[in-house]
XYZ file of C-alpha atoms in Angstrom:
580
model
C 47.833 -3.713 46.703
C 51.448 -4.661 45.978
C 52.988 -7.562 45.922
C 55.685 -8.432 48.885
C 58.202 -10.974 47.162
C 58.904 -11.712 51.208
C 55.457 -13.398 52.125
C 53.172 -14.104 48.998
C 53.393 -17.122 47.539
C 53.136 -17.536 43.764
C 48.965 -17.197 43.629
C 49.077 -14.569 45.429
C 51.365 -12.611 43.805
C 49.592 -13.685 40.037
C 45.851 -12.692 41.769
C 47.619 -9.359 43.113
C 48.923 -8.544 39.542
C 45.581 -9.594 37.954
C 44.181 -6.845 39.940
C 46.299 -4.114 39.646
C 46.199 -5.008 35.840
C 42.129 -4.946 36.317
C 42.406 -1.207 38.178
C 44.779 0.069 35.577
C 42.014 -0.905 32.723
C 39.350 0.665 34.309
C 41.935 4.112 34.632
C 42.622 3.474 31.133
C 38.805 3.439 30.466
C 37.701 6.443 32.700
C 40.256 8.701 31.221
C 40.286 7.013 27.718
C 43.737 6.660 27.958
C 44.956 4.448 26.645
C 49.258 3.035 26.874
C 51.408 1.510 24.269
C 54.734 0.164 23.272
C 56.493 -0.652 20.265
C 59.075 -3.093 19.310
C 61.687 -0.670 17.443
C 63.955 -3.356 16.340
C 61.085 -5.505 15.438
C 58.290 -3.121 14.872
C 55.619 -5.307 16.582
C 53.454 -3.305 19.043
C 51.447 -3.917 22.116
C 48.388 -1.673 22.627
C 46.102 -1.599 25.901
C 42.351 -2.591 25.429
C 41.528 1.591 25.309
C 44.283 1.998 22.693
C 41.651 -0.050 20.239
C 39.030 1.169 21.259
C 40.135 4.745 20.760
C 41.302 3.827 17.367
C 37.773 1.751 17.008
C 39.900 -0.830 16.107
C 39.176 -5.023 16.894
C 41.559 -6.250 19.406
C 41.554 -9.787 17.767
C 41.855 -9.274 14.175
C 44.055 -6.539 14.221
C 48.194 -6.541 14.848
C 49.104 -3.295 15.799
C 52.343 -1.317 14.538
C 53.754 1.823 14.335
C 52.603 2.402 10.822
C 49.047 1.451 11.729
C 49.377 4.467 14.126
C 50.918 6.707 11.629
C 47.637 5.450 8.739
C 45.091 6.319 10.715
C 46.947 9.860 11.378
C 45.026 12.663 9.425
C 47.295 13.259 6.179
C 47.871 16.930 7.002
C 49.230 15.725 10.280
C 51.954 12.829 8.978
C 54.939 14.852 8.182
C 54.809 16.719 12.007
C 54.195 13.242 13.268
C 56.922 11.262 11.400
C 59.851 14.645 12.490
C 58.873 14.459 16.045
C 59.028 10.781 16.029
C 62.772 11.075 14.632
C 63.777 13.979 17.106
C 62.086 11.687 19.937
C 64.752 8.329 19.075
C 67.498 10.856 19.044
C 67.432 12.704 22.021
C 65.153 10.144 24.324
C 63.052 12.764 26.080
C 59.474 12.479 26.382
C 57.669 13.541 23.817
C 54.151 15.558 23.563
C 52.225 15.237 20.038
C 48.426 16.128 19.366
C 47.077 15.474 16.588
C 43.671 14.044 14.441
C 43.084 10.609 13.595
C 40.390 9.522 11.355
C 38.659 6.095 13.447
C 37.658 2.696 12.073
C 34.332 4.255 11.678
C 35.619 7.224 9.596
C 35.011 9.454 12.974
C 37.834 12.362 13.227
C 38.938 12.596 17.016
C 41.338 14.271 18.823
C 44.285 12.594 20.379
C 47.136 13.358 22.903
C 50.073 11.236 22.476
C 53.143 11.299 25.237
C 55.925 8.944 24.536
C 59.586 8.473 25.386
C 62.301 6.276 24.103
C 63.838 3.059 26.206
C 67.374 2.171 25.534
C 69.234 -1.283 26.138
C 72.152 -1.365 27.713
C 74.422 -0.541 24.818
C 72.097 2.613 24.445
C 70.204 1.806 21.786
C 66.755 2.437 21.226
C 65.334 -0.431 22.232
C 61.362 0.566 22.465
C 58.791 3.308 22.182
C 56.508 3.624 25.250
C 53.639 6.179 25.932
C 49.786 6.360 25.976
C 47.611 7.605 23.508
C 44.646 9.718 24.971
C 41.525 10.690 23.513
C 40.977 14.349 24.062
C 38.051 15.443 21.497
C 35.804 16.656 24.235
C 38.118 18.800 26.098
C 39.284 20.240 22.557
C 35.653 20.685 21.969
C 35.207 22.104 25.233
C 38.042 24.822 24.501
C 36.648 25.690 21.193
C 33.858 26.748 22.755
C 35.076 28.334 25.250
C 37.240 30.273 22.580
C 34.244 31.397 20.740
C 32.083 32.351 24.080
C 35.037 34.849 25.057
C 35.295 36.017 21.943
C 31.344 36.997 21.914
C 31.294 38.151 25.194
C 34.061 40.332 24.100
C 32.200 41.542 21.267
C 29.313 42.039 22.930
C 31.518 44.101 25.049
C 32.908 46.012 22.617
C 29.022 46.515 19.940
C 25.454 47.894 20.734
C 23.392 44.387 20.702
C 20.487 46.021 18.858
C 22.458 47.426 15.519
C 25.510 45.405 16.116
C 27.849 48.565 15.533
C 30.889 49.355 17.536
C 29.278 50.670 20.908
C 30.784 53.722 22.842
C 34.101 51.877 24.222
C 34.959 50.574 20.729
C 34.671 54.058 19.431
C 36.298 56.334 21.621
C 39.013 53.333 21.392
C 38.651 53.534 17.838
C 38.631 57.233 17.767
C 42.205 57.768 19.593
C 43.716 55.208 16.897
C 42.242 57.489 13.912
C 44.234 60.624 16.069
C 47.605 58.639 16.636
C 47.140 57.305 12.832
C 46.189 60.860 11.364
C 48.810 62.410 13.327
C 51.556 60.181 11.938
C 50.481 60.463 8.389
C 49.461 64.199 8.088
C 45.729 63.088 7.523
C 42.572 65.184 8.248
C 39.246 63.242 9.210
C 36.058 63.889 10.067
C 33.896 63.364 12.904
C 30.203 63.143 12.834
C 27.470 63.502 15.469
C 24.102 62.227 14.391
C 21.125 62.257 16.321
C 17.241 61.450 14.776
C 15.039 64.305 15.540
C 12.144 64.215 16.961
C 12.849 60.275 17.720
C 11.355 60.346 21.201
C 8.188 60.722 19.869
C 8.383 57.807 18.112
C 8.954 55.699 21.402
C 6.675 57.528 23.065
C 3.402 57.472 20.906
C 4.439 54.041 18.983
C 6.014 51.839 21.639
C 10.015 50.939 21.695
C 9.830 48.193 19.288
C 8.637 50.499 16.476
C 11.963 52.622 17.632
C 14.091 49.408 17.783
C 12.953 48.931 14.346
C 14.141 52.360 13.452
C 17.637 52.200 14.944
C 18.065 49.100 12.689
C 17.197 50.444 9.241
C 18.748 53.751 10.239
C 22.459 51.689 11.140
C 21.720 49.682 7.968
C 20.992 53.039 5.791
C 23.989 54.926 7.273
C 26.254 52.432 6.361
C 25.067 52.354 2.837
C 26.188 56.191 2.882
C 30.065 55.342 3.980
C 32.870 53.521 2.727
C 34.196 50.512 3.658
C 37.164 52.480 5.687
C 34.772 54.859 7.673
C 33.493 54.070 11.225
C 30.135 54.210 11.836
C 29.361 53.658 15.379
C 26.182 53.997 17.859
C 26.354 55.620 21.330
C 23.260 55.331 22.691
C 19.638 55.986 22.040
C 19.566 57.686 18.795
C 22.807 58.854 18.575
C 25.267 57.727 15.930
C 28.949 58.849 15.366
C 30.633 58.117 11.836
C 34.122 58.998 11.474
C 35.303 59.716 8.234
C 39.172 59.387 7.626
C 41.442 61.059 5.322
C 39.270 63.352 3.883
C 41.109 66.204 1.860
C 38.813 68.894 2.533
C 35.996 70.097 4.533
C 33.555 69.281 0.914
C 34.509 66.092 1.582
C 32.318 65.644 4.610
C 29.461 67.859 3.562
C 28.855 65.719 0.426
C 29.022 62.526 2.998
C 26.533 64.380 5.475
C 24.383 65.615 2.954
C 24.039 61.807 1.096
C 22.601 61.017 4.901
C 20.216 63.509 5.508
C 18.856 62.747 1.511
C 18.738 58.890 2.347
C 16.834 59.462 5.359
C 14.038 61.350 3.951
C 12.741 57.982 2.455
C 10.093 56.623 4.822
C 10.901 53.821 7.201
C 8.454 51.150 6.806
C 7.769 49.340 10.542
C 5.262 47.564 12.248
C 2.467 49.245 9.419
C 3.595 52.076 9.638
C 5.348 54.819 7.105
C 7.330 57.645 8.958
C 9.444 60.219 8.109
C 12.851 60.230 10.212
C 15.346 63.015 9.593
C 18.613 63.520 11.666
C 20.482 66.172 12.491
C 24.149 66.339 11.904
C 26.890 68.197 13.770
C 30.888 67.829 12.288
C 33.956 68.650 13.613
C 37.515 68.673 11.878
C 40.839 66.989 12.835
C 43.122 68.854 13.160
C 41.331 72.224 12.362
C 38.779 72.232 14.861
C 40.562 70.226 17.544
C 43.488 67.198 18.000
C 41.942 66.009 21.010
C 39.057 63.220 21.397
C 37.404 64.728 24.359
C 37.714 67.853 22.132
C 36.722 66.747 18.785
C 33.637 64.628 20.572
C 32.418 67.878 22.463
C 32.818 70.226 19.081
C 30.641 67.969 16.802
C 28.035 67.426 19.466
C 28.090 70.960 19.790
C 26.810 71.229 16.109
C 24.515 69.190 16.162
C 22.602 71.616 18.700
C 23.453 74.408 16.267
C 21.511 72.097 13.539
C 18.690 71.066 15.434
C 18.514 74.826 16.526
C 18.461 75.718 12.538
C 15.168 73.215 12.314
C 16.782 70.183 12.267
C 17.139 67.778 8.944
C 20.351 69.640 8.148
C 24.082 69.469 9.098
C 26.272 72.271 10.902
C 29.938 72.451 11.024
C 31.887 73.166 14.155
C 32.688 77.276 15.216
C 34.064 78.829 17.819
C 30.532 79.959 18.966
C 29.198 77.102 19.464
C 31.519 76.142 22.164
C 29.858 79.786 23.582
C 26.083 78.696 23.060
C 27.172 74.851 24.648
C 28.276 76.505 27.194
C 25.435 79.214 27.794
C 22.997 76.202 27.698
C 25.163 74.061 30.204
C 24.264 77.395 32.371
C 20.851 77.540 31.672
C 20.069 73.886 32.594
C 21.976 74.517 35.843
C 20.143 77.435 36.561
C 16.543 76.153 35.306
C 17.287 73.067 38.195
C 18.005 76.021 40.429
C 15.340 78.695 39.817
C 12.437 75.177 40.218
C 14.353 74.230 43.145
C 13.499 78.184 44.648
C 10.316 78.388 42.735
C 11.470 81.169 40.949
C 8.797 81.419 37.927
C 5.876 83.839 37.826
C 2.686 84.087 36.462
C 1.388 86.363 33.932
C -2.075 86.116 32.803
C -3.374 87.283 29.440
C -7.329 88.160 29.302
C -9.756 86.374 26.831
C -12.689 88.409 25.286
C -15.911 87.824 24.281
C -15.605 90.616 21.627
C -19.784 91.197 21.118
C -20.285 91.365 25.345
C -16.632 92.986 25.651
C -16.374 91.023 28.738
C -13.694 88.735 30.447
C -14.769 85.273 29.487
C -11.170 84.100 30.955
C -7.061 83.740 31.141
C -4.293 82.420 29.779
C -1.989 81.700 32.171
C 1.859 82.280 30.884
C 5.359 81.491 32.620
C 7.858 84.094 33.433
C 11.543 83.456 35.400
C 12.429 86.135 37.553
C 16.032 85.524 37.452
C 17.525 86.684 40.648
C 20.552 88.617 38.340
C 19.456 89.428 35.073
C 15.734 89.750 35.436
C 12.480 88.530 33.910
C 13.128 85.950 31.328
C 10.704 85.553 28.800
C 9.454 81.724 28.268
C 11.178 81.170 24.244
C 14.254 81.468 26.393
C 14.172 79.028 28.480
C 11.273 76.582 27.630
C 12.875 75.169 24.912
C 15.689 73.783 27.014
C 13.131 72.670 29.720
C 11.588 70.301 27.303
C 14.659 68.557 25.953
C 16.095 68.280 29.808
C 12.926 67.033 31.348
C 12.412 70.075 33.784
C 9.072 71.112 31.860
C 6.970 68.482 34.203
C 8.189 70.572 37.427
C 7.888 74.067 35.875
C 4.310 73.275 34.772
C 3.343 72.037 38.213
C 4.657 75.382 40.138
C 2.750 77.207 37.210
C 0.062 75.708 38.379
C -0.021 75.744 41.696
C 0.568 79.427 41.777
C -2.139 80.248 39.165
C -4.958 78.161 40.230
C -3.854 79.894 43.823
C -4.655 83.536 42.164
C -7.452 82.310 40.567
C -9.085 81.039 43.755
C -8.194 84.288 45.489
C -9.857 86.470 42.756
C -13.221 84.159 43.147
C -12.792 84.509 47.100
C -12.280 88.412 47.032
C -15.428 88.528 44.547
C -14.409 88.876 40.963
C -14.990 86.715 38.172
C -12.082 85.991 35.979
C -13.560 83.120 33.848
C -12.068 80.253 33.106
C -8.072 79.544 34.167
C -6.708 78.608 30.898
C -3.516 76.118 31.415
C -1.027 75.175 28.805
C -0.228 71.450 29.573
C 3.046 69.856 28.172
C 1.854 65.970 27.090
C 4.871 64.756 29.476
C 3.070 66.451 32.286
C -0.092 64.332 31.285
C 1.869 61.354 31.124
C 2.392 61.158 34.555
C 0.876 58.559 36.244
C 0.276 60.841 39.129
C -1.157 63.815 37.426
C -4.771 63.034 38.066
C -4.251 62.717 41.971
C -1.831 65.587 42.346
C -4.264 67.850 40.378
C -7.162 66.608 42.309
C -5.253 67.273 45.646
C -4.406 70.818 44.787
C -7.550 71.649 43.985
C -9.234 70.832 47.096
C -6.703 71.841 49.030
C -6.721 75.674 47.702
C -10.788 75.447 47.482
C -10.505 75.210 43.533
C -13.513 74.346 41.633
C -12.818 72.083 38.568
C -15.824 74.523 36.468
C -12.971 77.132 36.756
C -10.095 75.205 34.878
C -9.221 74.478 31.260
C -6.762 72.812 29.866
C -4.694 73.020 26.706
C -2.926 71.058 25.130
C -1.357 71.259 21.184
C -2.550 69.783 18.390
C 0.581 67.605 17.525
C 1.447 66.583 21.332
C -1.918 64.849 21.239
C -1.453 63.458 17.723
C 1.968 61.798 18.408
C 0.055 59.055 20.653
C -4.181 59.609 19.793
C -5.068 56.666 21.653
C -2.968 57.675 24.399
C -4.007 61.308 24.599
C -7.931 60.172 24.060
C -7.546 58.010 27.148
C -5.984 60.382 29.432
C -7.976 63.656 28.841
C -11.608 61.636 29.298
C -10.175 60.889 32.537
C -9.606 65.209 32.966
C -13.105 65.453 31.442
C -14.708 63.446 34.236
C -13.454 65.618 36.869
C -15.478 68.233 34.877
C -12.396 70.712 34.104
C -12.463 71.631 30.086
C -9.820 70.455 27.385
C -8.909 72.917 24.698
C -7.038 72.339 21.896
C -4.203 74.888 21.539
C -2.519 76.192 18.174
C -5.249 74.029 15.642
C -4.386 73.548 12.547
C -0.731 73.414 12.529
C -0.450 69.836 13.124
C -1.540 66.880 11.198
C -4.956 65.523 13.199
C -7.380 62.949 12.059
C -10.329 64.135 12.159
C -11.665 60.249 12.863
C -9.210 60.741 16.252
C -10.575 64.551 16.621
C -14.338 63.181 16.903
C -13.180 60.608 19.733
C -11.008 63.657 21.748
C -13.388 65.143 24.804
C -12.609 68.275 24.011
C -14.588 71.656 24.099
C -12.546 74.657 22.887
C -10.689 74.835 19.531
C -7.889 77.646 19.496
C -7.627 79.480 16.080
C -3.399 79.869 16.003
C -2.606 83.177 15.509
C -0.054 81.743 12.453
C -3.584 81.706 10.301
C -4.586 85.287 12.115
C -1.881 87.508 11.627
C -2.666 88.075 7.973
C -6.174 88.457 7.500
C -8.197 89.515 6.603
C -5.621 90.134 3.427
C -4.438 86.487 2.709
C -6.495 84.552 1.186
C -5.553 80.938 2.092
C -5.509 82.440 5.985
C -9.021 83.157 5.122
C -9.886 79.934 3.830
C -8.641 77.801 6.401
C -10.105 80.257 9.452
C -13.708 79.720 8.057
C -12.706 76.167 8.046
C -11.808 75.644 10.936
C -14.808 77.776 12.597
C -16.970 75.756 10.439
C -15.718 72.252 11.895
C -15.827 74.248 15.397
C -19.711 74.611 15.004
C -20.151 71.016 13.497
C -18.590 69.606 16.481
C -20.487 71.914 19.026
C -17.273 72.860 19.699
C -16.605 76.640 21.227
C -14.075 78.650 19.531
C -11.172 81.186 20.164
C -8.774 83.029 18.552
C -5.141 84.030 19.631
C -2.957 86.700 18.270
C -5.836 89.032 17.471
C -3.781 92.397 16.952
C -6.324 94.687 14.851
C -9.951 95.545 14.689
C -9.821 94.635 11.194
C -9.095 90.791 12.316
C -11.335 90.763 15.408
C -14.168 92.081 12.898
C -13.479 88.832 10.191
C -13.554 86.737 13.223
C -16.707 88.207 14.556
C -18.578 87.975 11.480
C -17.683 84.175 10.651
C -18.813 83.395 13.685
C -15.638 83.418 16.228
C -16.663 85.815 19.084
C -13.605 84.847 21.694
C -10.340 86.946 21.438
C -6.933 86.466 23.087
C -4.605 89.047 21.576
C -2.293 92.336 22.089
C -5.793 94.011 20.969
C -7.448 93.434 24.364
C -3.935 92.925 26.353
C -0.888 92.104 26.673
C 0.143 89.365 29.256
C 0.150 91.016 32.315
C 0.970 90.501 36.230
C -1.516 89.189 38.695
C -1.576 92.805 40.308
C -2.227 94.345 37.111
C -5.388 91.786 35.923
C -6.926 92.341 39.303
C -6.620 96.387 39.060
C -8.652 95.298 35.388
C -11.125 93.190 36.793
C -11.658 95.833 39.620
C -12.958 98.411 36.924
């Protein structure tokens, strides 16, 4: 309220100035501000109640000056304080200062001083004036602020799980190393690493065994690289390392090659010990391309080309590859195309019982009738399926139409056997494989007695308990499990004993040379041997000659699938065979 020098007495005035005084204190106190002035021609101060208190100073045993302010100043902070003091009497404008203080108590703060000069009427600096504010939380509050932006922006700008430079940071990264190698005349290198067969891994082991991977594979690459290279993760298992100014080509196959040798040492995780290779694809700047989209597309290119050589190698960029990249582009496009039209047919190759000579059953095998360049054979196209995903619809129109033949044959009066389906583990993976199989079955009239299913050796070893629990649930329904190409995986034979299977395929890798080779030899009595021991019935693929049908015979393996018997053959040509 302020005072009217008209109508308030002297009380009146005093109690209105005692409370404005009272208000300003409790200001001073909820902003710990607190105001000042100094004496400069006699150096004696005044300081406000929060003045002390910010200084942690006692009001009654302490005089207050302008060199106790400048004492309790930080010693790194003195000099700035004593210039803008001088530059403050000179010109009179009000000055800002921040600065530390050490307390009383020996506490650090922060403090925000404003002040300005007063002049007397001959314009001399009369007195200092200003408040003193204590400002540690707000600077407190900025610093952390500060650091959160700076984390959110590298979290922007890494992968959280290896802490490398994500995909932004690299392509960033990337069109520096072209301006920079452009300027200087510098080749570099790009790399394009992905783990084979990493999926898998995921799949059978769960995604914190793979986490675990990605980790010690980051911290191994990096071990491989100098402290100028970028090593950077896109995604998934995918790496990219570029190496810059290299002076030849050498220069990136010795890098390349130091990764593929480090990564044949096991990777300890979660118990287990496995093997991780990578495949490697490079391209060149300039040589190969001065572009990034370029340069990116060229070295992911050859990486393809090495996981098409077997993968655990690296490939260098060519002009073909940018051909075959292409040409499987197409063939994705067209594999989405030809399920979309149900394009596939079935070919079906007879299985013998080679004492009876009688059908015992069928393979059934996937053809694409391309609408423009004809019948595709499946090592065309399957491959491509698998890595894209498509295999899961592909095997379902395979089966539809097959089991639909089938039932005809059994309806017209012949006996084929037993429908013999190769099923890809992602198909069994489905949650909805049991039902949809189930459904299709009784809605063509298909008995389950009539259907067996395959499924490889390493597919079901890549998650055993997995696999176990899925095909007892196939087994119920009283259709057959096989296991396809045996012996060319790595199966426990404490997980082979749990499996509900009852077929064993020979692979026709351990037929096609006997009865000459030896170890061939060996391991087919072997594995008819374990067969019988696990009641298991037996058959053998790739049978060509008489001579192998007659070893298989003898050791006890009476079921033949092979070009001896048949080819694979259309459904018009098995039932003209079945008629006779």
């Amino acid at each position: 309220m302020p005072i009217d020098t008209k109508t308030d007495d002297l009380q009146t005035a005093i109690d209105k100035l005692k409370a404005r005084e009272d208000s300003f204190r409790q200001l001073e106190n909820i902003s710990k501000l607190g105001s000042w002035e100094i004496n400069l021609k006699t150096n004696k101060a005044i300081w406000s109640d929060q003045s002390f208190k910010i200084y942690g100073l006692d009001k009654a045993s302490t005089e207050p000056s302008l060199e106790l302010f400048i004492s309790h100043l930080v010693p790194q902070d003195i000099p700035r304080a004593q210039t803008i003091l001088a530059d403050a009497i000179k010109n009179g404008k009000v000055t800002t200062f921040q600065s530390k203080i050490k307390r009383a108590d020996g506490k650090i703060i922060d403090i925000l001083v404003n002040g300005q000069v007063v002049y007397d009427e001959q314009q001399i600096p009369s007195k200092l004036i200003g408040t003193t504010q204590d400002i540690t939380q707000q600077v407190n509050n900025e610093k952390l602020l500060k650091q959160q932006a700076k984390e959110l922006i590298h979290q922007a700008n890494h992968d959280t799980l290896t802490n490398l430079p994500n995909r932004m940071l690299f392509q960033d990264k990337l069109t520096q190393m072209i301006n920079y190698s452009t300027r200087h005349n510098e080749k570099f290198a790009l790399l394009f690493l992905d783990l084979d067969q990493f999926k898998k891994i995921n799949d059978s082991l769960g995604h914190h065994v793979g986490d675990n991977i990605l980790i010690k594979t980051a911290s191994r690459l990096k071990m491989a690289l100098r402290e100028e290279d970028i090593l950077a993760r896109l995604g998934g298992d995918e790496f990219t390392i570029i190496l810059r100014d290299i002076k030849n080509i050498q220069s990136a196959s010795t890098v390349a090659q130091k990764i593929i040798d480090i990564m044949k040492e096991p990777i300890k995780s979660n118990g287990h010990s496995l093997f991780v290779s990578s495949s490697i694809g490079i391209s060149i700047f300039p040589d190969d391309a001065i572009t990034k989209d370029n340069l990116i597309k060229y070295a992911d290119s050859a990486m393809y080309k090495a996981k098409d050589e077997g993968r655990n190698n690296f490939q260098f960029y060519s002009a073909d590859m940018t051909t075959q990249a292409f040409e499987r582009v197409v063939m994705e496009s067209s594999l989405k195309i030809a399920i979309k039209e149900e394009q596939f047919v079935v070919y079906f190759q007879p299985q013998y019982n080679a004492i009876s000579k009688t059908i015992t059953g069928m393979e059934a095998l996937v053809r694409w009738q391309h609408p423009q360049i004809g019948l595709v054979l499946p090592a065309k196209f399957l491959p491509i399926a698998e890595e894209s995903g498509l295999i899961v619809e592909i095997d379902r129109i395979v089966m539809k139409k097959a089991m639909q033949q089938f039932s005809k044959w059994y309806q017209d009066g012949y006996n084929p056997g037993r429908l013999a389906l190769n099923l890809s583990m992602k198909q069994l993976n489905e949650a909805d494989f049991i039902s949809t199989l189930s459904n299709l079955m009784k809605s063509i009239n298909f008995q389950a007695k009539w259907l067996e299913l395959e499924v490889t050796e390493s597919q079901v070893m890549n998650n055993p308990d997995a696999s176990i629990k899925k095909l007892k649930e196939i087994s119920k329904v009283g259709i057959e499990v096989a296991i396809d190409d045996f012996g060319t995986g790595y199966s426990s034979l404490a997980y082979l004993k749990k499996l509900p299977l009852d077929k064993l395929k020979i692979d026709r890798s351990f037929v096609k040379d006997i009865p000459q080779d030896e170890d061939d030899i060996a391991i087919t009595k072997a594995i008819i041997a374990l067969g019988k021991s696990l009641n298991l019935k037996l058959i053998a693929e790739g049978v060509e000659t008489q001579e192998q049908k007659d070893f298989l015979v003898e050791n006890g393996c009476k079921n033949i699938q092979g070009y001896l018997y048949s080819r694979p053959i259309p459904a018009e040509d098995i039932t003209l065979l079945l008629h006779t």
